[in-house]
Amino acid sequence: DSASPVLPARLDAFTMDRYEYSVGRYRSLLRRGFSPPDDGPVEAKEAISPDATRLAAMYCSWNQAPDGGAQFPAQEELPLNCVSWATARAACQFDGGDLPTVAQHEFASAAAGKATKSTYPLGANAPDCGQAVYGRWSEATRGNDECRASGFGLQSIRSGANLSDRTPTDVTALGGNVSEWTLDSHRRYDHSCWVGPYRLACNEDEAPLRTVKGGSWRQARSLTRTSTRLGAPPIAKDDAVGFRCVYPLSPPRGVR
């Protein structure tokens, strides 16, 4: 998980989703014919709340009524979580994009539109509870709860704290709310997968781990750093992990 050694990367121009991929956007994707490569995101049987008694304490946002509509309409603007790497990537590809590489994600959060690279998406200083969604777990024994007074759990992609967690290029929540799947295998930066000048990605066909970038609603403020990267099995469906997509030059019409 170390950010060393520093590696140079030369990137082609790309665009990135302004918001994290939402529950409502995934529902629209299904209506347009998308079929996930696995059984899709974990379906919630009850609305997200700190008092919910859900299996293994998972706070998954995806839900579906018998007619395919929303069982919990208030969750349509939550980021889609509890989703595997394969389904996240397939969703992006269905709309003409892909998951961002580690280099793309870090460039968007640390450098794009800035005079110098920053330690946090907002700048040199760590965000407070009103500037990013982190530390919103219900109890300190199982997760970070330093911002619990600001609200429990993940928040709407257009909520106040997520809109404050905004880069100069108008991309939101790169520091918090949900950590985000990237295209890359999760390898040390001195691994042979990264060897060579201007390596843009370390994307192995059968990677044991994939990299997730950024902090999340249940983690500490320190993980909102632009250099933060963690590894997760690609089949993992975690309530702290979601995704967003990148596209070459400009996104297809209708993609937000």
PDB file of C-alpha atoms in Angstrom:
ATOM      1  CA  ASP A   1       0.000   0.000   0.000  1.00  0.00           C
ATOM      2  CA  SER A   2       3.049   2.270   0.088  1.00  0.00           C
ATOM      3  CA  ALA A   3       3.124   5.245  -2.265  1.00  0.00           C
ATOM      4  CA  SER A   4       6.838   4.675  -2.899  1.00  0.00           C
ATOM      5  CA  PRO A   5       8.858   4.580  -5.030  1.00  0.00           C
ATOM      6  CA  VAL A   6       7.492   7.517  -6.978  1.00  0.00           C
ATOM      7  CA  LEU A   7       6.722   6.583 -10.597  1.00  0.00           C
ATOM      8  CA  PRO A   8       6.248   8.999 -13.508  1.00  0.00           C
ATOM      9  CA  ALA A   9       3.186   8.494 -15.689  1.00  0.00           C
ATOM     10  CA  ARG A  10       2.240  10.164 -18.950  1.00  0.00           C
ATOM     11  CA  LEU A  11      -1.502  10.117 -19.531  1.00  0.00           C
ATOM     12  CA  ASP A  12      -3.612  10.662 -22.595  1.00  0.00           C
ATOM     13  CA  ALA A  13      -6.425  13.187 -22.201  1.00  0.00           C
ATOM     14  CA  PHE A  14      -9.472  11.739 -20.472  1.00  0.00           C
ATOM     15  CA  THR A  15     -12.702  12.786 -18.820  1.00  0.00           C
ATOM     16  CA  MET A  16     -14.041  11.429 -15.534  1.00  0.00           C
ATOM     17  CA  ASP A  17     -17.496  11.133 -14.018  1.00  0.00           C
ATOM     18  CA  ARG A  18     -18.204  14.150 -11.833  1.00  0.00           C
ATOM     19  CA  TYR A  19     -20.034  11.959  -9.319  1.00  0.00           C
ATOM     20  CA  GLU A  20     -19.628   8.436  -8.030  1.00  0.00           C
ATOM     21  CA  TYR A  21     -21.738   5.858  -9.883  1.00  0.00           C
ATOM     22  CA  SER A  22     -25.160   5.980  -8.228  1.00  0.00           C
ATOM     23  CA  VAL A  23     -27.907   3.462  -7.512  1.00  0.00           C
ATOM     24  CA  GLY A  24     -30.251   5.286  -9.891  1.00  0.00           C
ATOM     25  CA  ARG A  25     -27.695   5.275 -12.684  1.00  0.00           C
ATOM     26  CA  TYR A  26     -27.208   1.529 -12.312  1.00  0.00           C
ATOM     27  CA  ARG A  27     -30.987   1.019 -12.451  1.00  0.00           C
ATOM     28  CA  SER A  28     -31.068   2.985 -15.703  1.00  0.00           C
ATOM     29  CA  LEU A  29     -28.212   0.841 -17.018  1.00  0.00           C
ATOM     30  CA  LEU A  30     -30.197  -2.345 -16.393  1.00  0.00           C
ATOM     31  CA  ARG A  31     -33.200  -0.890 -18.208  1.00  0.00           C
ATOM     32  CA  ARG A  32     -30.944  -0.216 -21.201  1.00  0.00           C
ATOM     33  CA  GLY A  33     -29.989  -3.874 -21.398  1.00  0.00           C
ATOM     34  CA  PHE A  34     -26.922  -4.199 -19.199  1.00  0.00           C
ATOM     35  CA  SER A  35     -26.277  -7.675 -17.784  1.00  0.00           C
ATOM     36  CA  PRO A  36     -23.640  -7.928 -15.029  1.00  0.00           C
ATOM     37  CA  PRO A  37     -20.935 -10.595 -15.404  1.00  0.00           C
ATOM     38  CA  ASP A  38     -21.782 -11.939 -11.936  1.00  0.00           C
ATOM     39  CA  ASP A  39     -24.943 -11.673  -9.841  1.00  0.00           C
ATOM     40  CA  GLY A  40     -24.543  -7.920  -9.577  1.00  0.00           C
ATOM     41  CA  PRO A  41     -24.408  -5.747  -6.468  1.00  0.00           C
ATOM     42  CA  VAL A  42     -25.636  -7.138  -3.157  1.00  0.00           C
ATOM     43  CA  GLU A  43     -29.302  -6.248  -2.761  1.00  0.00           C
ATOM     44  CA  ALA A  44     -30.372  -4.509   0.440  1.00  0.00           C
ATOM     45  CA  LYS A  45     -33.488  -5.868   2.121  1.00  0.00           C
ATOM     46  CA  GLU A  46     -33.962  -2.817   4.307  1.00  0.00           C
ATOM     47  CA  ALA A  47     -33.183   0.868   4.033  1.00  0.00           C
ATOM     48  CA  ILE A  48     -29.800   2.071   5.252  1.00  0.00           C
ATOM     49  CA  SER A  49     -29.912   3.375   8.807  1.00  0.00           C
ATOM     50  CA  PRO A  50     -27.661   3.072  11.869  1.00  0.00           C
ATOM     51  CA  ASP A  51     -30.310   0.853  13.484  1.00  0.00           C
ATOM     52  CA  ALA A  52     -30.657  -1.597  10.587  1.00  0.00           C
ATOM     53  CA  THR A  53     -30.140  -5.259  11.544  1.00  0.00           C
ATOM     54  CA  ARG A  54     -28.569  -6.485   8.335  1.00  0.00           C
ATOM     55  CA  LEU A  55     -26.471  -9.558   7.625  1.00  0.00           C
ATOM     56  CA  ALA A  56     -22.830  -9.074   8.651  1.00  0.00           C
ATOM     57  CA  ALA A  57     -23.560  -5.382   9.248  1.00  0.00           C
ATOM     58  CA  MET A  58     -23.445  -4.670   5.502  1.00  0.00           C
ATOM     59  CA  TYR A  59     -24.917  -1.320   4.488  1.00  0.00           C
ATOM     60  CA  CYS A  60     -25.494  -1.933   0.786  1.00  0.00           C
ATOM     61  CA  SER A  61     -27.255   0.716  -1.282  1.00  0.00           C
ATOM     62  CA  TRP A  62     -28.682  -1.351  -4.171  1.00  0.00           C
ATOM     63  CA  ASN A  63     -32.356  -2.274  -3.830  1.00  0.00           C
ATOM     64  CA  GLN A  64     -35.077  -3.402  -6.187  1.00  0.00           C
ATOM     65  CA  ALA A  65     -38.834  -3.723  -6.056  1.00  0.00           C
ATOM     66  CA  PRO A  66     -40.561  -6.640  -7.873  1.00  0.00           C
ATOM     67  CA  ASP A  67     -41.236  -4.394 -10.890  1.00  0.00           C
ATOM     68  CA  GLY A  68     -37.576  -3.416 -11.142  1.00  0.00           C
ATOM     69  CA  GLY A  69     -38.120   0.000  -9.623  1.00  0.00           C
ATOM     70  CA  ALA A  70     -36.719   1.324  -6.374  1.00  0.00           C
ATOM     71  CA  GLN A  71     -37.704  -0.387  -3.139  1.00  0.00           C
ATOM     72  CA  PHE A  72     -36.141   2.523  -1.240  1.00  0.00           C
ATOM     73  CA  PRO A  73     -36.414   5.623  -3.477  1.00  0.00           C
ATOM     74  CA  ALA A  74     -34.411   7.774  -1.058  1.00  0.00           C
ATOM     75  CA  GLN A  75     -31.336   5.690  -1.916  1.00  0.00           C
ATOM     76  CA  GLU A  76     -31.343   6.385  -5.669  1.00  0.00           C
ATOM     77  CA  GLU A  77     -28.760   9.152  -5.229  1.00  0.00           C
ATOM     78  CA  LEU A  78     -26.468   7.106  -2.993  1.00  0.00           C
ATOM     79  CA  PRO A  79     -23.281   5.736  -4.571  1.00  0.00           C
ATOM     80  CA  LEU A  80     -23.607   2.129  -5.681  1.00  0.00           C
ATOM     81  CA  ASN A  81     -21.565  -0.039  -3.326  1.00  0.00           C
ATOM     82  CA  CYS A  82     -21.301  -3.767  -2.521  1.00  0.00           C
ATOM     83  CA  VAL A  83     -20.312  -4.316  -6.154  1.00  0.00           C
ATOM     84  CA  SER A  84     -17.486  -6.431  -7.574  1.00  0.00           C
ATOM     85  CA  TRP A  85     -14.623  -5.130  -9.679  1.00  0.00           C
ATOM     86  CA  ALA A  86     -15.884  -7.067 -12.721  1.00  0.00           C
ATOM     87  CA  THR A  87     -19.396  -5.605 -12.565  1.00  0.00           C
ATOM     88  CA  ALA A  88     -18.042  -2.107 -11.958  1.00  0.00           C
ATOM     89  CA  ARG A  89     -15.772  -2.376 -14.976  1.00  0.00           C
ATOM     90  CA  ALA A  90     -18.483  -3.877 -17.183  1.00  0.00           C
ATOM     91  CA  ALA A  91     -20.856  -1.032 -16.244  1.00  0.00           C
ATOM     92  CA  CYS A  92     -18.265   1.551 -17.294  1.00  0.00           C
ATOM     93  CA  GLN A  93     -17.531  -0.281 -20.542  1.00  0.00           C
ATOM     94  CA  PHE A  94     -21.255  -0.494 -21.364  1.00  0.00           C
ATOM     95  CA  ASP A  95     -21.270   3.313 -21.429  1.00  0.00           C
ATOM     96  CA  GLY A  96     -18.125   3.554 -23.551  1.00  0.00           C
ATOM     97  CA  GLY A  97     -15.630   4.046 -20.734  1.00  0.00           C
ATOM     98  CA  ASP A  98     -13.615   2.035 -18.252  1.00  0.00           C
ATOM     99  CA  LEU A  99     -12.483   2.100 -14.652  1.00  0.00           C
ATOM    100  CA  PRO A 100      -9.788   4.706 -14.028  1.00  0.00           C
ATOM    101  CA  THR A 101      -6.215   3.577 -13.610  1.00  0.00           C
ATOM    102  CA  VAL A 102      -4.455   4.427 -10.366  1.00  0.00           C
ATOM    103  CA  ALA A 103      -2.550   7.133 -12.253  1.00  0.00           C
ATOM    104  CA  GLN A 104      -5.744   8.676 -13.652  1.00  0.00           C
ATOM    105  CA  HIS A 105      -7.480   8.647 -10.282  1.00  0.00           C
ATOM    106  CA  GLU A 106      -4.489  10.167  -8.514  1.00  0.00           C
ATOM    107  CA  PHE A 107      -4.024  12.804 -11.216  1.00  0.00           C
ATOM    108  CA  ALA A 108      -7.695  13.804 -10.941  1.00  0.00           C
ATOM    109  CA  SER A 109      -7.547  14.115  -7.159  1.00  0.00           C
ATOM    110  CA  ALA A 110      -4.035  15.499  -6.664  1.00  0.00           C
ATOM    111  CA  ALA A 111      -3.061  17.518  -9.725  1.00  0.00           C
ATOM    112  CA  ALA A 112      -5.765  18.339 -12.280  1.00  0.00           C
ATOM    113  CA  GLY A 113      -6.465  22.065 -12.337  1.00  0.00           C
ATOM    114  CA  LYS A 114      -3.865  22.766  -9.618  1.00  0.00           C
ATOM    115  CA  ALA A 115      -0.580  24.610  -9.754  1.00  0.00           C
ATOM    116  CA  THR A 116       1.111  21.868  -7.707  1.00  0.00           C
ATOM    117  CA  LYS A 117       0.157  18.410  -6.509  1.00  0.00           C
ATOM    118  CA  SER A 118      -1.830  18.370  -3.291  1.00  0.00           C
ATOM    119  CA  THR A 119      -1.920  15.957  -0.376  1.00  0.00           C
ATOM    120  CA  TYR A 120      -5.731  15.931  -0.291  1.00  0.00           C
ATOM    121  CA  PRO A 121      -8.275  16.543  -3.061  1.00  0.00           C
ATOM    122  CA  LEU A 122      -9.168  19.856  -1.413  1.00  0.00           C
ATOM    123  CA  GLY A 123      -5.539  20.959  -1.107  1.00  0.00           C
ATOM    124  CA  ALA A 124      -2.716  20.777   1.397  1.00  0.00           C
ATOM    125  CA  ASN A 125      -4.906  20.390   4.482  1.00  0.00           C
ATOM    126  CA  ALA A 126      -6.992  17.425   5.583  1.00  0.00           C
ATOM    127  CA  PRO A 127     -10.769  17.935   5.299  1.00  0.00           C
ATOM    128  CA  ASP A 128     -13.026  18.374   8.298  1.00  0.00           C
ATOM    129  CA  CYS A 129     -16.322  16.569   8.840  1.00  0.00           C
ATOM    130  CA  GLY A 130     -18.231  19.069   6.728  1.00  0.00           C
ATOM    131  CA  GLN A 131     -15.836  18.851   3.790  1.00  0.00           C
ATOM    132  CA  ALA A 132     -15.772  15.103   3.065  1.00  0.00           C
ATOM    133  CA  VAL A 133     -17.716  11.984   4.015  1.00  0.00           C
ATOM    134  CA  TYR A 134     -15.496   9.933   6.312  1.00  0.00           C
ATOM    135  CA  GLY A 135     -15.668   8.683   9.890  1.00  0.00           C
ATOM    136  CA  ARG A 136     -19.449   8.113   9.771  1.00  0.00           C
ATOM    137  CA  TRP A 137     -19.632   4.647  11.276  1.00  0.00           C
ATOM    138  CA  SER A 138     -22.135   3.991  14.069  1.00  0.00           C
ATOM    139  CA  GLU A 139     -19.671   2.810  16.716  1.00  0.00           C
ATOM    140  CA  ALA A 140     -15.946   3.253  17.265  1.00  0.00           C
ATOM    141  CA  THR A 141     -15.334  -0.432  18.018  1.00  0.00           C
ATOM    142  CA  ARG A 142     -15.965  -1.448  14.389  1.00  0.00           C
ATOM    143  CA  GLY A 143     -15.052   1.593  12.331  1.00  0.00           C
ATOM    144  CA  ASN A 144     -14.186   5.262  12.547  1.00  0.00           C
ATOM    145  CA  ASP A 145     -16.957   7.436  14.019  1.00  0.00           C
ATOM    146  CA  GLU A 146     -15.267  10.810  14.445  1.00  0.00           C
ATOM    147  CA  CYS A 147     -17.815  12.458  12.116  1.00  0.00           C
ATOM    148  CA  ARG A 148     -20.858  10.498  13.281  1.00  0.00           C
ATOM    149  CA  ALA A 149     -22.544  13.719  14.414  1.00  0.00           C
ATOM    150  CA  SER A 150     -22.590  14.836  10.751  1.00  0.00           C
ATOM    151  CA  GLY A 151     -24.750  11.852   9.743  1.00  0.00           C
ATOM    152  CA  PHE A 152     -24.455   8.099   9.500  1.00  0.00           C
ATOM    153  CA  GLY A 153     -23.126   6.148   6.546  1.00  0.00           C
ATOM    154  CA  LEU A 154     -22.574   6.972   2.920  1.00  0.00           C
ATOM    155  CA  GLN A 155     -24.301  10.093   1.630  1.00  0.00           C
ATOM    156  CA  SER A 156     -26.051  11.253  -1.517  1.00  0.00           C
ATOM    157  CA  ILE A 157     -23.636  12.001  -4.344  1.00  0.00           C
ATOM    158  CA  ARG A 158     -25.039  15.542  -4.322  1.00  0.00           C
ATOM    159  CA  SER A 159     -25.008  16.106  -0.563  1.00  0.00           C
ATOM    160  CA  GLY A 160     -23.287  19.074   1.067  1.00  0.00           C
ATOM    161  CA  ALA A 161     -20.151  17.283   2.255  1.00  0.00           C
ATOM    162  CA  ASN A 162     -19.642  15.524  -1.059  1.00  0.00           C
ATOM    163  CA  LEU A 163     -20.064  18.787  -2.942  1.00  0.00           C
ATOM    164  CA  SER A 164     -17.465  20.352  -0.653  1.00  0.00           C
ATOM    165  CA  ASP A 165     -15.088  17.468  -1.454  1.00  0.00           C
ATOM    166  CA  ARG A 166     -14.583  18.930  -4.919  1.00  0.00           C
ATOM    167  CA  THR A 167     -11.515  19.428  -7.095  1.00  0.00           C
ATOM    168  CA  PRO A 168     -10.866  22.517  -9.270  1.00  0.00           C
ATOM    169  CA  THR A 169     -12.050  20.460 -12.258  1.00  0.00           C
ATOM    170  CA  ASP A 170     -15.428  19.932 -10.520  1.00  0.00           C
ATOM    171  CA  VAL A 171     -15.013  16.225  -9.696  1.00  0.00           C
ATOM    172  CA  THR A 172     -16.584  15.410  -6.332  1.00  0.00           C
ATOM    173  CA  ALA A 173     -15.946  12.922  -3.516  1.00  0.00           C
ATOM    174  CA  LEU A 174     -12.541  11.647  -4.620  1.00  0.00           C
ATOM    175  CA  GLY A 175     -11.516  11.717  -0.972  1.00  0.00           C
ATOM    176  CA  GLY A 176     -14.514  10.185   0.788  1.00  0.00           C
ATOM    177  CA  ASN A 177     -18.007   8.641   0.673  1.00  0.00           C
ATOM    178  CA  VAL A 178     -16.917   5.375  -0.973  1.00  0.00           C
ATOM    179  CA  SER A 179     -13.458   4.169  -1.918  1.00  0.00           C
ATOM    180  CA  GLU A 180     -13.346   3.450  -5.649  1.00  0.00           C
ATOM    181  CA  TRP A 181     -12.284   0.491  -7.762  1.00  0.00           C
ATOM    182  CA  THR A 182      -9.484   1.163 -10.245  1.00  0.00           C
ATOM    183  CA  LEU A 183      -8.347  -0.831 -13.243  1.00  0.00           C
ATOM    184  CA  ASP A 184      -4.986  -1.759 -11.773  1.00  0.00           C
ATOM    185  CA  SER A 185      -3.724  -4.843 -10.024  1.00  0.00           C
ATOM    186  CA  HIS A 186      -2.674  -4.070  -6.485  1.00  0.00           C
ATOM    187  CA  ARG A 187       1.101  -4.420  -6.587  1.00  0.00           C
ATOM    188  CA  ARG A 188       4.003  -2.639  -4.937  1.00  0.00           C
ATOM    189  CA  TYR A 189       5.330   0.145  -7.116  1.00  0.00           C
ATOM    190  CA  ASP A 190       8.657  -1.690  -7.385  1.00  0.00           C
ATOM    191  CA  HIS A 191       6.920  -4.847  -8.735  1.00  0.00           C
ATOM    192  CA  SER A 192       7.862  -5.978 -12.253  1.00  0.00           C
ATOM    193  CA  CYS A 193       4.347  -5.117 -13.441  1.00  0.00           C
ATOM    194  CA  TRP A 194       5.308  -1.443 -13.101  1.00  0.00           C
ATOM    195  CA  VAL A 195       8.841  -1.652 -14.540  1.00  0.00           C
ATOM    196  CA  GLY A 196       9.531   0.565 -17.546  1.00  0.00           C
ATOM    197  CA  PRO A 197       9.245   4.252 -18.421  1.00  0.00           C
ATOM    198  CA  TYR A 198       5.870   5.951 -18.077  1.00  0.00           C
ATOM    199  CA  ARG A 199       3.936   2.861 -17.046  1.00  0.00           C
ATOM    200  CA  LEU A 200       0.298   3.839 -17.263  1.00  0.00           C
ATOM    201  CA  ALA A 201      -1.250   0.812 -15.567  1.00  0.00           C
ATOM    202  CA  CYS A 202      -0.507  -2.547 -13.965  1.00  0.00           C
ATOM    203  CA  ASN A 203      -3.482  -4.490 -15.279  1.00  0.00           C
ATOM    204  CA  GLU A 204      -3.009  -8.261 -15.038  1.00  0.00           C
ATOM    205  CA  ASP A 205      -5.704 -10.558 -16.392  1.00  0.00           C
ATOM    206  CA  GLU A 206      -5.889 -12.614 -13.199  1.00  0.00           C
ATOM    207  CA  ALA A 207      -4.893 -10.183 -10.475  1.00  0.00           C
ATOM    208  CA  PRO A 208      -5.316 -11.547  -6.937  1.00  0.00           C
ATOM    209  CA  LEU A 209      -6.050  -8.004  -5.746  1.00  0.00           C
ATOM    210  CA  ARG A 210      -7.268  -4.816  -7.416  1.00  0.00           C
ATOM    211  CA  THR A 211      -6.513  -1.348  -6.137  1.00  0.00           C
ATOM    212  CA  VAL A 212      -9.152   0.863  -4.561  1.00  0.00           C
ATOM    213  CA  LYS A 213      -8.449   4.584  -4.214  1.00  0.00           C
ATOM    214  CA  GLY A 214      -9.670   7.186  -1.770  1.00  0.00           C
ATOM    215  CA  GLY A 215     -11.230   7.081   1.675  1.00  0.00           C
ATOM    216  CA  SER A 216     -14.766   6.083   2.604  1.00  0.00           C
ATOM    217  CA  TRP A 217     -17.610   6.848   4.968  1.00  0.00           C
ATOM    218  CA  ARG A 218     -16.417   4.310   7.536  1.00  0.00           C
ATOM    219  CA  GLN A 219     -12.691   5.095   7.496  1.00  0.00           C
ATOM    220  CA  ALA A 220     -10.503   7.705   9.171  1.00  0.00           C
ATOM    221  CA  ARG A 221      -9.659  11.117   7.752  1.00  0.00           C
ATOM    222  CA  SER A 222      -6.077  10.067   6.981  1.00  0.00           C
ATOM    223  CA  LEU A 223      -7.319   7.774   4.196  1.00  0.00           C
ATOM    224  CA  THR A 224      -8.789  10.683   2.252  1.00  0.00           C
ATOM    225  CA  ARG A 225      -5.241  11.476   1.051  1.00  0.00           C
ATOM    226  CA  THR A 226      -4.722  11.557  -2.712  1.00  0.00           C
ATOM    227  CA  SER A 227      -1.985   8.913  -2.476  1.00  0.00           C
ATOM    228  CA  THR A 228      -4.072   6.408  -0.497  1.00  0.00           C
ATOM    229  CA  ARG A 229      -4.444   3.029  -2.162  1.00  0.00           C
ATOM    230  CA  LEU A 230      -5.631  -0.267  -0.709  1.00  0.00           C
ATOM    231  CA  GLY A 231      -5.998  -3.735  -2.174  1.00  0.00           C
ATOM    232  CA  ALA A 232      -9.141  -5.872  -2.343  1.00  0.00           C
ATOM    233  CA  PRO A 233     -10.011  -9.202  -4.005  1.00  0.00           C
ATOM    234  CA  PRO A 234     -11.834  -8.392  -7.255  1.00  0.00           C
ATOM    235  CA  ILE A 235     -14.804 -10.525  -6.171  1.00  0.00           C
ATOM    236  CA  ALA A 236     -15.197  -8.512  -2.960  1.00  0.00           C
ATOM    237  CA  LYS A 237     -18.483  -6.665  -2.476  1.00  0.00           C
ATOM    238  CA  ASP A 238     -17.848  -4.154   0.266  1.00  0.00           C
ATOM    239  CA  ASP A 239     -20.149  -1.428   1.543  1.00  0.00           C
ATOM    240  CA  ALA A 240     -17.221   0.996   1.646  1.00  0.00           C
ATOM    241  CA  VAL A 241     -16.297   0.486  -2.045  1.00  0.00           C
ATOM    242  CA  GLY A 242     -17.972   1.856  -5.172  1.00  0.00           C
ATOM    243  CA  PHE A 243     -16.671   3.279  -8.446  1.00  0.00           C
ATOM    244  CA  ARG A 244     -16.770   5.944 -11.122  1.00  0.00           C
ATOM    245  CA  CYS A 245     -15.799   5.782 -14.809  1.00  0.00           C
ATOM    246  CA  VAL A 246     -13.363   7.515 -17.136  1.00  0.00           C
ATOM    247  CA  TYR A 247     -13.721   8.110 -20.887  1.00  0.00           C
ATOM    248  CA  PRO A 248     -11.399   9.102 -23.727  1.00  0.00           C
ATOM    249  CA  LEU A 249     -11.608  12.856 -24.422  1.00  0.00           C
ATOM    250  CA  SER A 250     -15.353  13.261 -23.816  1.00  0.00           C
ATOM    251  CA  PRO A 251     -18.070  10.951 -22.448  1.00  0.00           C
ATOM    252  CA  PRO A 252     -20.785   9.470 -24.669  1.00  0.00           C
ATOM    253  CA  ARG A 253     -23.997  11.486 -24.757  1.00  0.00           C
ATOM    254  CA  GLY A 254     -26.186  10.903 -21.719  1.00  0.00           C
ATOM    255  CA  VAL A 255     -23.364   9.914 -19.369  1.00  0.00           C
ATOM    256  CA  ARG A 256     -22.994  12.246 -16.398  1.00  0.00           C
TER     257      ARG A 256
END
